[in-house]
Coordinates of C-alpha atoms in Angstrom, one line a residue:
Chain A
M13 CA 75.8 42.3 -97.2
K14 CA 76.0 45.6 -98.3
Y15 CA 79.6 47.3 -98.6
T16 CA 80.4 51.2 -98.6
I17 CA 83.0 52.2 -100.9
R18 CA 85.4 52.5 -98.5
Q19 CA 85.3 48.9 -97.6
Y20 CA 86.1 48.2 -101.1
G21 CA 88.8 50.3 -101.1
M22 CA 90.3 48.1 -97.9
F23 CA 89.3 45.4 -100.0
V24 CA 92.1 46.7 -102.3
I25 CA 95.0 47.4 -99.7
A26 CA 94.2 43.8 -98.4
L27 CA 94.3 42.5 -101.6
L28 CA 97.9 44.4 -102.1
I29 CA 99.7 43.1 -98.9
T30 CA 98.4 39.6 -99.3
A31 CA 100.0 39.7 -103.0
V32 CA 103.5 41.3 -101.6
F33 CA 103.1 39.1 -98.8
L34 CA 102.9 35.7 -101.1
F35 CA 104.9 36.8 -103.5
P36 CA 107.9 34.5 -102.9
I37 CA 105.5 31.8 -102.4
Y38 CA 104.2 32.6 -106.2
W39 CA 107.9 33.1 -107.2
M40 CA 108.7 29.6 -106.1
I41 CA 105.9 28.0 -108.2
T42 CA 106.3 30.3 -111.6
T43 CA 109.9 30.0 -111.8
S44 CA 109.6 25.6 -111.2
V45 CA 107.1 25.9 -114.4
K46 CA 109.3 28.2 -116.7
P47 CA 111.6 27.3 -119.2
I48 CA 115.2 27.4 -118.1
Q49 CA 116.4 31.0 -119.9
D50 CA 113.2 32.5 -119.1
V51 CA 114.3 31.9 -115.1
F52 CA 117.2 33.8 -115.9
A53 CA 115.8 36.5 -117.6
T54 CA 116.8 40.1 -116.7
P55 CA 114.0 41.7 -115.9
P56 CA 112.6 38.7 -114.4
M57 CA 109.9 37.7 -116.0
I58 CA 107.0 38.2 -113.1
F59 CA 104.5 36.5 -115.8
P60 CA 105.5 33.3 -117.3
E61 CA 105.2 33.5 -121.2
T62 CA 105.4 29.7 -121.4
I63 CA 104.7 27.3 -119.1
Q64 CA 105.9 23.6 -118.9
F65 CA 106.5 20.9 -117.1
K66 CA 110.5 20.4 -117.4
A67 CA 111.7 21.0 -114.0
Y68 CA 109.0 18.1 -112.8
I69 CA 109.3 15.9 -115.4
K70 CA 113.2 15.8 -114.7
N71 CA 113.1 15.5 -110.9
I72 CA 109.9 12.8 -110.7
V73 CA 110.0 11.1 -113.7
E74 CA 114.0 10.8 -114.8
D75 CA 115.2 10.8 -111.4
Q76 CA 113.5 9.0 -108.9
S77 CA 115.2 9.8 -105.6
I78 CA 112.8 12.4 -104.7
L79 CA 110.2 10.0 -104.5
L80 CA 111.8 8.0 -101.5
Y81 CA 112.4 11.1 -99.6
L82 CA 108.4 12.1 -100.5
K83 CA 107.6 8.6 -99.2
N84 CA 109.6 8.7 -96.0
S85 CA 108.3 12.4 -95.2
L86 CA 105.1 10.6 -95.7
I87 CA 105.7 8.0 -93.1
I88 CA 107.6 9.8 -90.7
A89 CA 104.4 13.0 -90.4
I90 CA 101.9 10.2 -90.5
G91 CA 103.5 8.4 -87.4
T92 CA 104.1 11.8 -85.7
S93 CA 100.5 12.6 -86.2
L94 CA 99.4 9.0 -84.8
L95 CA 102.3 8.8 -81.8
T96 CA 101.4 12.6 -80.4
L97 CA 97.3 11.8 -80.9
L98 CA 98.0 8.8 -79.5
L99 CA 99.8 10.2 -75.9
A100 CA 98.0 13.4 -75.7
L101 CA 94.1 12.4 -76.3
P102 CA 93.9 10.6 -73.0
A103 CA 96.5 12.6 -71.0
A104 CA 94.6 15.7 -72.0
Y105 CA 91.3 13.9 -71.0
A106 CA 92.5 13.0 -67.7
M107 CA 94.3 16.3 -66.6
A108 CA 90.6 18.1 -68.0
R109 CA 88.1 15.3 -66.1
F110 CA 90.3 14.0 -62.9
R111 CA 91.8 15.3 -60.2
L112 CA 95.4 13.9 -60.1
K113 CA 98.2 14.6 -58.0
G114 CA 101.2 16.5 -60.0
S115 CA 98.9 17.7 -62.4
G116 CA 99.6 21.3 -62.2
I117 CA 103.5 20.1 -62.4
F118 CA 102.9 18.5 -65.6
L119 CA 101.4 21.3 -67.3
L120 CA 104.2 23.4 -66.3
I121 CA 107.1 21.1 -67.3
L122 CA 105.3 21.1 -70.6
L123 CA 104.6 25.0 -71.1
V124 CA 108.8 25.1 -70.4
T125 CA 110.0 22.5 -72.2
Q126 CA 107.8 23.4 -75.5
M127 CA 110.5 26.8 -75.2
V128 CA 113.4 24.0 -75.5
P129 CA 114.8 24.8 -78.9
G130 CA 114.6 21.1 -80.9
I131 CA 118.1 21.0 -81.7
M132 CA 119.1 21.0 -77.9
T133 CA 117.4 17.9 -77.2
A134 CA 118.9 16.3 -80.9
M135 CA 122.3 15.8 -79.1
P136 CA 121.0 13.8 -76.0
L137 CA 118.9 11.7 -78.4
F138 CA 121.3 11.0 -80.4
I139 CA 123.5 9.5 -77.7
L140 CA 120.4 7.9 -76.7
F141 CA 119.3 6.7 -79.7
S142 CA 122.9 5.5 -80.9
H143 CA 123.1 3.1 -77.5
F144 CA 119.9 1.5 -78.7
N145 CA 121.0 1.3 -82.0
L146 CA 117.3 2.9 -83.2
L147 CA 119.8 5.6 -85.4
N148 CA 118.6 5.7 -88.9
S149 CA 114.9 4.4 -88.4
Y150 CA 111.8 6.2 -88.5
V151 CA 111.0 5.6 -84.4
A152 CA 114.2 7.7 -84.1
L153 CA 112.4 10.1 -86.4
I154 CA 109.0 9.8 -85.0
I155 CA 109.9 10.2 -81.4
G156 CA 111.9 13.4 -82.3
N157 CA 109.7 15.0 -84.1
T158 CA 106.8 13.7 -81.4
T159 CA 109.1 16.2 -78.5
L160 CA 108.2 18.7 -80.7
A161 CA 104.4 18.1 -81.5
L162 CA 103.4 16.7 -78.2
P163 CA 103.5 19.8 -75.3
F164 CA 101.6 21.8 -77.7
A165 CA 99.2 19.4 -78.2
I166 CA 98.0 18.6 -75.1
L167 CA 98.4 22.2 -74.2
I168 CA 95.4 22.7 -76.5
M169 CA 93.6 19.6 -76.0
R170 CA 92.9 20.2 -71.9
P171 CA 91.0 23.3 -72.5
F172 CA 88.8 21.5 -75.3
F173 CA 88.0 18.8 -73.1
L174 CA 86.9 21.1 -70.2
S175 CA 84.7 22.5 -72.4
I176 CA 82.7 19.5 -72.8
P177 CA 79.7 19.2 -70.3
R178 CA 80.8 16.2 -67.4
G179 CA 77.3 15.2 -67.3
L180 CA 77.7 13.7 -70.3
E181 CA 79.8 11.3 -68.9
D182 CA 78.3 10.4 -65.8
A183 CA 75.4 9.8 -67.7
A184 CA 77.2 7.1 -69.9
V185 CA 78.6 5.5 -66.6
I186 CA 75.0 5.5 -65.0
D187 CA 73.8 3.6 -67.9
G188 CA 76.7 0.8 -67.4
C189 CA 79.9 2.0 -68.8
N190 CA 83.0 2.5 -67.3
R191 CA 85.9 5.4 -67.6
F192 CA 87.2 4.0 -70.5
T193 CA 84.2 3.1 -72.6
A194 CA 82.6 6.4 -71.3
F195 CA 85.6 7.7 -72.8
V196 CA 85.4 6.2 -76.2
K197 CA 82.3 5.9 -76.7
V198 CA 80.9 9.2 -75.6
V199 CA 83.8 12.0 -75.8
L200 CA 86.1 10.5 -78.4
P201 CA 83.2 11.4 -81.5
L202 CA 82.9 14.9 -79.9
T203 CA 86.6 15.2 -80.4
K204 CA 86.8 15.4 -84.2
P205 CA 87.8 19.3 -84.5
T206 CA 90.1 19.3 -81.9
L207 CA 91.4 15.7 -83.3
L208 CA 91.8 17.4 -86.8
T209 CA 93.8 20.7 -85.5
V210 CA 96.3 19.0 -83.3
G211 CA 96.8 16.1 -86.2
T212 CA 97.0 18.4 -88.8
F213 CA 99.9 20.7 -86.7
S214 CA 101.4 17.4 -85.7
F215 CA 101.7 16.4 -89.3
L216 CA 103.2 19.9 -90.4
F217 CA 105.6 20.3 -87.6
A218 CA 106.9 17.1 -88.5
W219 CA 106.9 17.6 -92.2
G220 CA 108.7 20.6 -92.4
D221 CA 111.3 18.9 -89.7
L222 CA 114.8 19.8 -90.8
I223 CA 116.9 19.3 -87.2
F224 CA 116.0 15.7 -86.5
A225 CA 116.2 14.6 -90.1
L226 CA 120.1 15.9 -90.0
T227 CA 121.0 14.7 -86.4
L228 CA 119.0 11.2 -86.6
A229 CA 119.1 10.1 -89.5
T230 CA 122.6 9.9 -91.6
D231 CA 121.5 7.2 -94.4
E232 CA 119.7 8.6 -97.3
K233 CA 117.4 5.9 -97.2
I234 CA 115.0 7.4 -93.9
R235 CA 115.9 10.9 -94.8
P236 CA 112.6 13.2 -95.0
L237 CA 111.9 15.4 -98.1
T238 CA 113.6 18.8 -96.2
M239 CA 117.1 17.0 -96.3
G240 CA 116.4 15.9 -100.1
L241 CA 116.1 19.9 -100.6
T242 CA 119.7 20.6 -98.5
K243 CA 121.3 18.1 -100.7
F244 CA 119.6 19.4 -103.9
I245 CA 121.0 22.9 -102.7
G246 CA 124.2 22.0 -102.5
Q247 CA 124.6 19.9 -106.0
Y248 CA 122.4 22.5 -108.0
G249 CA 123.5 25.4 -106.6
T250 CA 122.4 27.5 -109.7
Q251 CA 119.8 25.1 -110.9
W252 CA 117.0 27.7 -109.7
D253 CA 114.0 25.4 -111.8
G254 CA 115.2 22.1 -110.3
L255 CA 115.4 23.1 -106.7
M256 CA 111.7 25.4 -107.1
A257 CA 110.4 22.3 -108.6
V258 CA 111.4 20.3 -105.6
S259 CA 110.6 23.0 -103.1
T260 CA 107.0 22.9 -104.5
I261 CA 106.1 19.9 -104.3
A262 CA 107.4 19.6 -100.7
A263 CA 105.2 22.9 -100.2
A264 CA 102.1 21.1 -101.9
P265 CA 101.0 19.4 -99.3
I266 CA 100.9 22.2 -96.7
I267 CA 98.9 24.1 -98.8
I268 CA 96.1 21.8 -99.8
M269 CA 96.2 21.2 -95.9
F270 CA 96.6 24.8 -95.3
I271 CA 93.5 25.3 -98.2
L272 CA 91.5 22.6 -96.4
L273 CA 91.7 22.9 -92.8
Q274 CA 91.9 26.7 -92.7
K275 CA 89.4 26.8 -89.7
Y276 CA 91.0 24.5 -87.6
I277 CA 94.8 25.9 -88.4
V278 CA 93.8 29.5 -87.2
S279 CA 92.1 28.2 -83.8
G280 CA 94.8 25.5 -83.2
I281 CA 97.1 29.1 -83.2
T282 CA 94.9 30.8 -81.2
A283 CA 94.2 28.2 -78.9
G284 CA 97.9 27.2 -78.4
S285 CA 99.6 31.0 -77.5
E286 CA 96.7 31.3 -74.7
K287 CA 97.1 28.7 -72.5
Chain B
M21 CA 99.7 -2.0 -24.7
E22 CA 96.6 -3.9 -25.9
A23 CA 95.1 -0.6 -27.3
D24 CA 98.2 0.3 -29.5
T25 CA 98.1 -3.1 -31.4
R26 CA 94.5 -2.3 -31.7
V27 CA 95.1 1.0 -33.4
E28 CA 98.5 -0.7 -35.2
S29 CA 95.7 -3.5 -36.8
N30 CA 93.2 -0.9 -37.3
R31 CA 95.5 0.9 -39.5
K32 CA 96.3 -2.0 -41.2
V33 CA 93.0 -2.7 -42.0
S34 CA 92.3 1.1 -43.1
V35 CA 95.5 0.8 -45.5
G36 CA 94.2 -2.3 -46.9
L37 CA 90.6 -0.8 -47.7
Q38 CA 92.4 2.3 -49.0
F39 CA 94.4 0.9 -51.5
G40 CA 91.9 -1.8 -52.8
P41 CA 90.0 1.4 -53.8
F42 CA 92.9 2.9 -55.1
L43 CA 94.0 0.4 -57.5
K44 CA 89.8 0.5 -58.7
K45 CA 89.1 3.7 -58.9
S46 CA 92.5 6.0 -59.2
L47 CA 94.7 4.1 -61.0
P48 CA 92.8 3.6 -64.3
K49 CA 92.9 7.4 -64.2
Y50 CA 96.5 7.5 -63.9
L51 CA 96.4 5.4 -66.4
F52 CA 95.4 7.6 -69.1
I53 CA 98.2 10.2 -68.6
I54 CA 101.0 7.7 -68.0
P55 CA 102.4 6.9 -71.6
A56 CA 102.8 10.9 -71.9
F57 CA 104.0 11.3 -68.9
L58 CA 106.8 8.7 -69.4
F59 CA 107.6 9.8 -72.8
V60 CA 107.8 13.4 -71.8
V61 CA 110.1 12.0 -68.7
I62 CA 112.5 9.8 -71.1
F63 CA 112.9 11.7 -74.9
M64 CA 112.4 15.5 -73.2
L65 CA 113.4 15.7 -69.5
Y66 CA 116.2 13.6 -69.7
P67 CA 117.7 15.6 -72.7
I68 CA 117.4 18.4 -70.8
F69 CA 119.3 17.1 -67.8
Y70 CA 121.6 15.0 -69.6
N71 CA 123.1 18.3 -71.4
I72 CA 123.6 19.8 -68.2
F73 CA 125.3 16.7 -66.8
I74 CA 127.3 16.1 -70.3
S75 CA 128.7 20.0 -69.9
F76 CA 130.9 19.0 -66.8
Q77 CA 132.5 16.2 -68.2
D78 CA 135.1 15.5 -71.1
V79 CA 132.9 13.4 -73.7
T80 CA 134.0 13.2 -77.6
I81 CA 133.3 10.9 -80.1
M82 CA 136.1 9.0 -79.3
N83 CA 135.4 8.0 -75.4
L84 CA 131.1 8.1 -76.3
K85 CA 131.0 4.3 -75.2
G86 CA 133.6 4.4 -72.6
D87 CA 134.7 5.7 -69.7
K88 CA 134.3 9.6 -69.1
S89 CA 135.9 12.1 -66.4
F90 CA 134.4 15.1 -64.5
I91 CA 135.8 18.0 -65.3
G92 CA 134.1 20.9 -63.6
V93 CA 133.5 24.1 -65.4
E94 CA 136.5 23.4 -67.6
N95 CA 133.7 23.4 -70.6
Y96 CA 132.3 26.6 -69.7
R97 CA 135.6 28.4 -69.2
Q98 CA 136.6 27.2 -73.2
I99 CA 133.2 28.1 -74.9
F100 CA 133.6 31.7 -72.7
Q101 CA 137.0 31.9 -74.9
D102 CA 136.3 31.2 -77.7
E103 CA 135.4 34.3 -79.9
R104 CA 132.8 32.5 -81.9
F105 CA 130.8 31.9 -78.9
L106 CA 130.4 35.9 -77.8
L107 CA 130.1 36.6 -81.7
S108 CA 127.1 34.4 -81.8
L109 CA 125.6 35.5 -78.6
K110 CA 125.5 38.8 -79.9
N111 CA 124.1 38.0 -83.3
T112 CA 121.5 35.8 -81.4
V113 CA 120.1 38.7 -79.5
I114 CA 120.9 41.5 -82.2
Y115 CA 118.1 38.9 -84.2
T116 CA 115.8 38.3 -82.0
V117 CA 115.0 41.8 -81.0
S118 CA 115.1 43.3 -84.7
C119 CA 113.1 40.2 -85.8
I120 CA 110.4 40.9 -82.3
V121 CA 110.6 45.1 -82.9
F122 CA 109.4 44.7 -87.1
Q123 CA 107.2 41.4 -86.5
L124 CA 105.1 42.5 -83.6
S125 CA 104.8 46.5 -84.7
I126 CA 103.8 45.1 -88.0
G127 CA 101.5 42.2 -87.0
F128 CA 100.0 45.0 -84.7
L129 CA 99.2 47.8 -87.9
L130 CA 98.2 44.4 -90.1
A131 CA 96.2 43.5 -86.7
L132 CA 94.1 46.6 -86.6
F133 CA 93.5 46.9 -90.4
F134 CA 92.1 43.1 -90.3
N135 CA 89.6 44.1 -87.7
Q136 CA 87.5 46.3 -89.8
Q137 CA 84.9 45.1 -91.9
F138 CA 85.3 44.5 -95.5
P139 CA 84.7 41.9 -98.4
M140 CA 86.9 38.8 -98.2
R141 CA 88.2 39.4 -94.8
N142 CA 88.7 36.5 -93.4
F143 CA 89.9 34.7 -96.6
F144 CA 92.6 37.5 -96.5
R145 CA 93.8 36.5 -92.8
S146 CA 94.0 33.0 -92.8
I147 CA 95.8 33.2 -96.5
L148 CA 98.3 35.4 -94.7
L149 CA 99.2 32.3 -92.7
L150 CA 100.4 30.4 -95.5
A151 CA 103.7 32.4 -95.0
W152 CA 103.8 31.2 -91.5
M153 CA 103.0 27.5 -91.9
T154 CA 105.8 26.7 -94.9
P155 CA 108.4 24.9 -93.4
L156 CA 111.5 26.7 -92.8
V157 CA 113.9 24.9 -94.8
I158 CA 111.2 25.9 -97.9
T159 CA 110.9 29.5 -97.0
G160 CA 115.0 29.5 -96.5
T161 CA 115.6 28.5 -100.0
L162 CA 112.8 30.8 -101.5
F163 CA 114.9 33.7 -100.2
K164 CA 117.6 32.4 -101.2
W165 CA 116.5 32.8 -104.6
L166 CA 114.7 35.7 -104.2
Y167 CA 118.3 37.2 -102.7
D168 CA 120.3 36.0 -105.7
V169 CA 123.3 38.4 -106.9
D170 CA 122.8 37.6 -110.6
Y171 CA 119.5 36.8 -111.1
G172 CA 117.4 37.5 -107.5
V173 CA 114.0 39.8 -108.0
L174 CA 115.2 41.5 -105.1
N175 CA 118.1 43.4 -106.6
Y176 CA 116.3 44.0 -109.5
L177 CA 113.5 45.8 -107.9
L178 CA 115.9 47.8 -105.7
I179 CA 117.9 48.9 -109.0
Q180 CA 115.0 49.9 -110.5
I181 CA 113.4 52.2 -107.3
G182 CA 117.4 53.5 -107.5
L183 CA 117.9 52.4 -103.9
I184 CA 120.7 50.8 -105.2
S185 CA 122.9 51.2 -108.2
E186 CA 124.6 47.5 -108.7
P187 CA 123.4 44.4 -107.5
I188 CA 124.3 43.6 -104.0
N189 CA 125.6 39.9 -102.9
W190 CA 123.1 40.1 -99.7
L191 CA 124.1 36.7 -98.1
G192 CA 127.1 36.3 -99.2
Q193 CA 128.6 39.3 -97.8
Q194 CA 129.2 40.0 -94.0
S195 CA 127.6 43.3 -94.0
T196 CA 124.4 42.1 -95.3
A197 CA 124.1 38.5 -94.4
L198 CA 122.4 39.1 -90.5
M199 CA 120.0 41.9 -91.8
A200 CA 119.4 39.5 -95.0
I201 CA 118.1 36.6 -92.5
I202 CA 116.6 39.0 -90.4
V203 CA 114.1 40.3 -92.9
T204 CA 113.4 36.7 -94.1
N205 CA 112.7 35.9 -90.4
I206 CA 110.3 39.2 -90.0
W207 CA 108.4 38.0 -93.4
I208 CA 107.8 34.6 -91.5
G209 CA 107.0 36.1 -88.3
I210 CA 104.5 39.0 -88.9
P211 CA 101.3 36.6 -89.8
F212 CA 101.5 34.8 -86.6
N213 CA 102.1 37.9 -84.5
M214 CA 99.0 39.4 -86.7
I215 CA 96.9 36.5 -85.5
L216 CA 97.5 36.4 -82.5
L217 CA 97.1 40.2 -81.9
L218 CA 93.7 40.3 -83.7
S219 CA 92.0 37.4 -81.7
A220 CA 92.9 40.0 -78.5
L221 CA 91.4 42.8 -80.6
Q222 CA 88.4 41.3 -81.0
A223 CA 87.9 40.1 -77.6
L224 CA 88.0 43.5 -76.2
P225 CA 84.4 44.6 -74.9
S226 CA 82.4 46.9 -77.9
D227 CA 80.4 48.7 -74.7
V228 CA 83.7 50.7 -73.7
Y229 CA 84.4 52.1 -77.1
E230 CA 80.5 53.1 -77.5
A231 CA 80.7 54.6 -73.9
A232 CA 83.5 56.7 -75.5
K233 CA 81.9 57.3 -78.7
I234 CA 79.1 58.9 -76.6
D235 CA 81.8 60.8 -74.6
G236 CA 82.9 62.5 -77.8
A237 CA 86.0 60.5 -77.8
S238 CA 87.7 60.8 -81.4
R239 CA 88.7 57.6 -82.9
I240 CA 92.6 58.3 -82.0
Q241 CA 92.0 59.0 -78.2
S242 CA 89.7 55.9 -78.1
F243 CA 92.8 53.6 -79.4
F244 CA 95.3 55.5 -77.3
K245 CA 93.0 55.7 -73.9
I246 CA 91.0 52.4 -74.3
T247 CA 92.6 49.6 -77.3
L248 CA 96.4 50.0 -76.6
P249 CA 96.0 49.6 -72.4
L250 CA 93.5 46.9 -73.4
M251 CA 95.7 45.0 -75.7
K252 CA 99.1 45.7 -73.0
P253 CA 98.4 41.8 -71.3
A254 CA 98.0 39.7 -74.9
T255 CA 100.7 41.9 -76.7
L256 CA 103.0 41.2 -73.7
V257 CA 102.4 37.7 -73.9
V258 CA 102.9 37.7 -78.1
L259 CA 106.1 39.2 -77.3
V260 CA 107.9 36.7 -75.0
L261 CA 106.1 33.8 -77.6
G262 CA 107.9 36.1 -80.0
I263 CA 111.6 36.3 -78.1
I264 CA 111.0 32.2 -77.6
Y265 CA 110.3 31.3 -80.9
T266 CA 113.2 33.4 -82.5
F267 CA 115.6 32.5 -79.8
K268 CA 115.3 29.0 -81.6
V269 CA 116.7 30.2 -85.3
F270 CA 118.9 27.1 -86.7
D271 CA 116.7 26.1 -90.0
I272 CA 116.8 29.2 -92.1
I273 CA 120.8 30.0 -90.8
L274 CA 121.7 26.3 -92.1
I275 CA 120.1 26.7 -95.8
M276 CA 120.9 30.2 -96.5
T277 CA 124.1 31.1 -94.7
G278 CA 125.1 27.8 -92.8
G279 CA 126.6 30.1 -90.0
G280 CA 129.2 32.6 -92.6
P281 CA 130.4 34.5 -94.1
V282 CA 133.4 34.3 -91.3
N283 CA 130.4 33.8 -89.2
A284 CA 128.6 36.6 -90.0
T285 CA 125.3 34.8 -89.1
Q286 CA 126.6 32.6 -86.7
V287 CA 123.7 32.0 -83.4
L288 CA 124.0 30.2 -79.8
P289 CA 122.0 27.1 -81.4
F290 CA 123.8 26.6 -84.6
F291 CA 126.8 26.9 -82.8
G292 CA 125.9 24.2 -80.7
Y293 CA 124.9 22.2 -83.4
E294 CA 128.2 22.3 -85.1
L295 CA 130.1 21.9 -81.8
A296 CA 128.4 18.5 -81.7
F297 CA 127.5 17.4 -84.9
V298 CA 130.5 18.6 -86.8
N299 CA 133.2 18.9 -84.2
F300 CA 131.8 15.9 -82.3
K301 CA 132.2 18.0 -79.1
F302 CA 129.6 16.9 -76.9
S303 CA 130.4 18.5 -74.1
L304 CA 131.2 21.9 -75.2
S305 CA 127.9 21.8 -77.0
G306 CA 126.1 20.4 -74.1
A307 CA 127.1 23.7 -72.1
V308 CA 126.2 25.7 -75.0
A309 CA 122.6 24.1 -74.5
T310 CA 122.7 25.0 -70.7
I311 CA 123.5 28.3 -70.9
I312 CA 120.7 28.2 -73.8
L313 CA 118.4 27.1 -71.0
V314 CA 119.5 29.3 -69.0
I315 CA 118.2 32.2 -71.2
L316 CA 114.9 30.7 -71.9
T317 CA 114.5 30.2 -68.4
V318 CA 114.6 33.1 -67.4
I319 CA 112.3 34.1 -70.2
S320 CA 110.3 31.3 -69.6
L321 CA 110.0 32.6 -65.8
I322 CA 109.0 35.7 -67.0
Y323 CA 106.5 34.3 -69.4
L324 CA 104.6 32.2 -66.7
Y325 CA 104.0 35.3 -64.2
L326 CA 102.8 37.3 -66.9
I327 CA 100.0 34.6 -67.9
R328 CA 99.3 34.5 -64.1
K329 CA 99.3 38.2 -63.7
E330 CA 96.6 37.8 -66.3
E331 CA 94.8 35.2 -64.7
S332 CA 94.4 37.0 -61.5
M333 CA 92.9 40.1 -63.2

C-alpha cells in the first residue's frame, strides 16, 4: 500500500500521541533499571545512562516475599478465569439457543449487577464468608473476582452463540448426539476466540483486583501482588526504584498478554459495550 | 358429576404427560443456566439486598454474630448528618463530571484522528489501550511517582515550560489533590472512550458521506451535519457507561491519597469502605452502599432506556 506525505505526517502525530500516552509506563520501566542516584537526578534522566537490575535482584532473589504474592495472584487469576468460563459458557449458550422462561430478566439482572461497584459487594461477602470460615482462602477471592467477571462474560458470549448457525447442532442431534454432546463436540470447538477473549478479561480483572484482596484476605499468605504493592508503598515510600521494579513485575503479565492477544482484547471491549 | 371426574382424570393424565416431557426436554436446557443463576443470586444479588437490609439494623463488629435490632432510618439520619458524607458526595460528583467531560471529548478527538488511514494505524490504536488495561494499583503508584514533589517528572516539566516557578506537592495539599487524581483517571479512561467511539465511527454508512460530497458539502459541514448526529446514540451510551465506571472510583484513591489530605479526595465508595473495614460500622456502610445503589439504579435506568431506544431505531 502506498501512502501520501500527509499520511506519513499523521503517522508522526500518532507516534507523538502514543509516546506521550505511554510515557508513564516507560517511566516505570526505566526507573526500575536505573542506579539509585540516577533515579533522583535533576534534571530527570529521560534516557537511562546505566542499566542495571539491582532493584530486581533485591526484590526477587534477596527478598523472596514477592514470589509468594506472584503465586497467589496466578492462582486467583487462573481460578477466576476457569470459574467464569465454567459458569458463563453453558449459561450464555442456553440463553442464545433455547427459549427459557425468565432469561430476559436474568439478562437485565446481569446488566445492572455489572454496574454495582465491587466495594459494595465486599462488605456483605465479608460477612457471608466469615460465617462459613471462608475468609482468607483462595475460594473467597476467586468468588469475589468472578462476581466482576461473570456478567461481562455472559453479556459478550451470548451474542457470539447467536451468530453460530443453529443448523450445526440440529444436524449433530440427527446424527445421534444429545443436546449436551452436540454442544461439546460441535459448538465448543468453534468458540475458541470467545473463550480467549473472556478468559483473558477475567484473568486481567482478577490480576488487577485490589478491592477483594484488601477486604476478604487479611492473611499475607494468600494476598495477591496488588496487595504486596501497597505494602511496598507504605514500607519504602521513597525507594522508588524498588517500587517501580515490583510494579513492572506486576504489569509484565498484562503487557505480555496484551501484546499477544490484542485482537481479542479490542473485540472484547467493543462487544462488551454494545450489549 | 361423572363428566367432572372424567375431566379431572384427563387433566391428571395430561399433567403427567406434560411433566414427563418437561423433565426430559426442558430440564436439561435449564441445567445449562442453573449454575450461573445460582452464583448470581447468592454472590451478587444477595449482597445488594443484604446492604439494604442491614442499613435498617444496628450491626457492628460487636454484635455481628449475635442479636441485631432494627432501628429504622437512624443510620441514614446519622449518615446525612456526617459532614464527610456531603463532602464525599460532592467530590464524587466533581470527580465523575470532570473525568467524563475530558475523557469523552479527548477520546472523541482521538477517535476521529485514528479513523483516518495512515501507516501502522491499527497498532497505535490498540497499544494505547495498554494504559487502560494496566491494573489501577499500578497506575496509581506510577502517577504518584510522576507527581512526586521532590523528584517528580511533572513538576520538572512544568517548571521548564515556565507554568510554575517551584515544585507543587500535588497529592499532598488540599487544593490540588482531587485535581491530580482526576487527571490520572482521565489518562486511564481516554483509550476506552476512544476505542468505543472509533468502532461506532467505523460503523457509519459511507454512502451518506459520498452523497453529501456530491451535493457539495465541505468536510466541516459533513462533520456537523452527518457525523455528529449519527454518533449521538453511541456517544450517549459511552457517556452513561463512563459515568457508571467513574462513579466506582476506589483503587486509585486508596493508593494515591487514602482519601486525604483532610478528606480532600474522599469519595462515596471509599467512605463506604472506611465505615465497614476501618470503623467496622457495617450498618452505616450498608446505608452508604444503598445510597450508591439508588444513584446507580437511576443511571442504569437511563442506560437501559437508551439502548432500548437505539434498538427500536
